Amino acid sequence: MPPHNYTRRQFVSTAVGLGVSLASSHMFGAPGQNHRAGRLQARPKQVEDRIRWTARPFPLQQVRLLDGPCKEAMEVNRKWLLSLPNERLLHTFRLNVGLASSAEPLGGWEKPDCELRGHFAGGHVLSACALGYAATGDDELKSKADALTVELAKCQEKHQNGYLSAFPLELFDRLREGRRVWAPFYTYHKIMAGLLDTYLYCGNEQALDMAEKMAAWVGHYFQSVSDEHTQRILQTEFGGMQEALCNLYAATGRKQHLGLSTRFEKRMFFDPLAEHRDELKGIHANTHIPQVIGAARRYDLTGEDRYRDIASYFWEEVTTERAYCTGGTSNVEYWRTDPGKLASELGKETEECCCAYNMLKLTRHLFGWTADPRAMDYYERTLFNHRLGTQDAQGLKSYFLPLGSGYWKYYNSAWDSFWCCTGSGAEEFAKFADTIYFHDDQGVYVNLFIASELNWPEKGFRLRQETNFPEQEGTSLIVHAERPAQLALRVRVPWWANRAGTVKVNGEALPAFSSPSSYLVLDRNWKEGDRVEISLPMNLHVEPLPDDPTLQAVMYGPLVLAGRLGGNGLTQPLVYPGYDTAPGGDPIPVPAVANNSQDPAGWLEPAPDQKLAFRAVGQSENISLVPLYKLTGERYAVYWKVAGKTV
Ligand SMILES: [Zn+2]
């Protein structure tokens, strides 16, 4: 239930105390926890962001999802999280410090000999439970995070120097000495971030102390390491260490954390971005996107323009030159081509899911700085096409979202995968509510069409969004106001809304609308029961690849459509590959498309009596298409080879 008992005093004591920000602005502790607000005041002063936000998200606790595809997916994820026994999650942490554990070990990237062990079991799982608690108020999730924290603290205590990991220090020695090792700081970051989230969303003070101890160990590690040597260490993936240390600085006010965060600035990556040069070709995508989030977070906290430049240029370049129709980016985990060259990049391993997760995090900063509707256009595209459809009915997550025609979606196995994308997916599916609404002092931005209820206690204002979007081509907003409230409701008119939309207030059509990719501003004195109805008619349109206009994806409104190609030999190992992030198996041949119409989407028509279903006309084979996010358990095609009048 929404936190109606959240008084203004409590809001100020927690929200301002924690430094409201994009990265952590949805990270306030649970509303109504008076004991926590009191304890917070005893800490050193927290740091507020230095920059002036154009728009800020509401705390996650103030938005509740209502029935719809996002809530359904969140619920699947919640049950899956709760099905993971803490004893098994803690197993390798305990073994690492000589504590007894008889639990059955996890497999995959959590196997007792895997060099990434702990990334999920002591990291992502904490973040996901904490986010899930904030988004739903589910005490079981909070209890799980709190219980894990208590046991992880015992492991950290054994180390005596602040170090906390499921693998020994020897991996960090190898990193410092330039010997082969997977990604120790990447894993360390996940645990620090998990503890920070447990503090920020669950109000767990012990978790904050633990994160600070972990940071102290990092400071010690770098004590006798030169800058040049540091840059060599940063050649190995280190996740969001900079962001986590910035967030720790914001939460504690201790400057040493901000100072330490600069250790994690990889100059050969940042310098070209600061000079607006795309030198991304040949680098590993998800190693680097979190570094840009770190830059963005640093800009929030310090106002140093260099970091905003880095983040803004990177975001533009990736979203316009290196993203597919789904919003996803990367192929075989890398950017392998020059800007705008994607035709060679369609395969089984396009679009790592962590990349989409991290690009969405970055987009929240960009939008907060600018309120640019293009940022939310990108967010919607990626959320509906690349995130929603990458979890199966049991809560298992995808690693890649294949865009090579004739492939299929595959997911982590229950116990023998625990990939990076399992972890980022667990977080993603817990926080769908965090971007639907932003605000400034004058009003609310309605960014996404997701059934939900916003509570804004400072203004005595609640907004209920009722919609079956995307099955419904529009949305309704119902005002609940304790007293009349003068506010601007800014409703995003998406990029794809090029057929005239309409808006009604209390049943009366307004004469004006807004153009695609803008915000429709309704500024008035809102009263209890006021109702806004927005209609956003969708249409079929195509998205060719920039470097080969004969390769085209079809979209309906914001939705990428996938041609259904049937099960065609798919087996359990092909759909749940286990340790490996992609299964074996080959694509099946996919027919080319002939389009003899002047309309680029003229080879398609709506299927009778079915929502969001289409069929091909005038082709040699029958092809039916559905939204990519809805399709699972069969092969598909997104990009078609098209010949005809419009190519
Ligand atoms: Zn991943």
PDB file of N, CA, C and O and ligand atoms in Angstrom, residues 286 352 354 399 420-421 424, ligand 1:
ATOM      1  N   ASN A 286      29.690  -3.554 -21.513  1.00  0.00           N
ATOM      2  CA  ASN A 286      29.205  -3.429 -20.145  1.00  0.00           C
ATOM      3  C   ASN A 286      30.309  -3.212 -19.111  1.00  0.00           C
ATOM      4  O   ASN A 286      30.032  -2.931 -17.955  1.00  0.00           O
ATOM      5  N   GLU A 352      23.604  -7.409 -24.816  1.00  0.00           N
ATOM      6  CA  GLU A 352      23.685  -7.936 -23.452  1.00  0.00           C
ATOM      7  C   GLU A 352      22.685  -7.179 -22.572  1.00  0.00           C
ATOM      8  O   GLU A 352      22.581  -5.947 -22.622  1.00  0.00           O
ATOM      9  N   CYS A 354      22.642  -6.582 -19.330  1.00  0.00           N
ATOM     10  CA  CYS A 354      23.241  -5.617 -18.396  1.00  0.00           C
ATOM     11  C   CYS A 354      23.440  -4.264 -19.062  1.00  0.00           C
ATOM     12  O   CYS A 354      23.355  -3.226 -18.388  1.00  0.00           O
ATOM     13  N   TYR A 399      20.499 -13.436 -20.870  1.00  0.00           N
ATOM     14  CA  TYR A 399      21.803 -12.756 -20.924  1.00  0.00           C
ATOM     15  C   TYR A 399      21.852 -11.840 -22.145  1.00  0.00           C
ATOM     16  O   TYR A 399      22.112 -10.655 -22.022  1.00  0.00           O
ATOM     17  N   CYS A 420      25.919 -12.295 -14.729  1.00  0.00           N
ATOM     18  CA  CYS A 420      25.787 -10.860 -14.435  1.00  0.00           C
ATOM     19  C   CYS A 420      24.368 -10.382 -14.748  1.00  0.00           C
ATOM     20  O   CYS A 420      23.772  -9.620 -13.975  1.00  0.00           O
ATOM     21  N   CYS A 421      23.836 -10.851 -15.884  1.00  0.00           N
ATOM     22  CA  CYS A 421      22.504 -10.385 -16.310  1.00  0.00           C
ATOM     23  C   CYS A 421      21.388 -10.991 -15.451  1.00  0.00           C
ATOM     24  O   CYS A 421      20.291 -10.432 -15.396  1.00  0.00           O
ATOM     25  N   SER A 424      21.557  -8.174 -12.749  1.00  0.00           N
ATOM     26  CA  SER A 424      21.008  -6.866 -13.126  1.00  0.00           C
ATOM     27  C   SER A 424      19.522  -7.009 -13.453  1.00  0.00           C
ATOM     28  O   SER A 424      18.733  -6.098 -13.183  1.00  0.00           O
TER      29      SER A 424
HETATM   30 ZN    ZN B   1      25.321  -9.090 -18.046  1.00  0.00          ZN
END
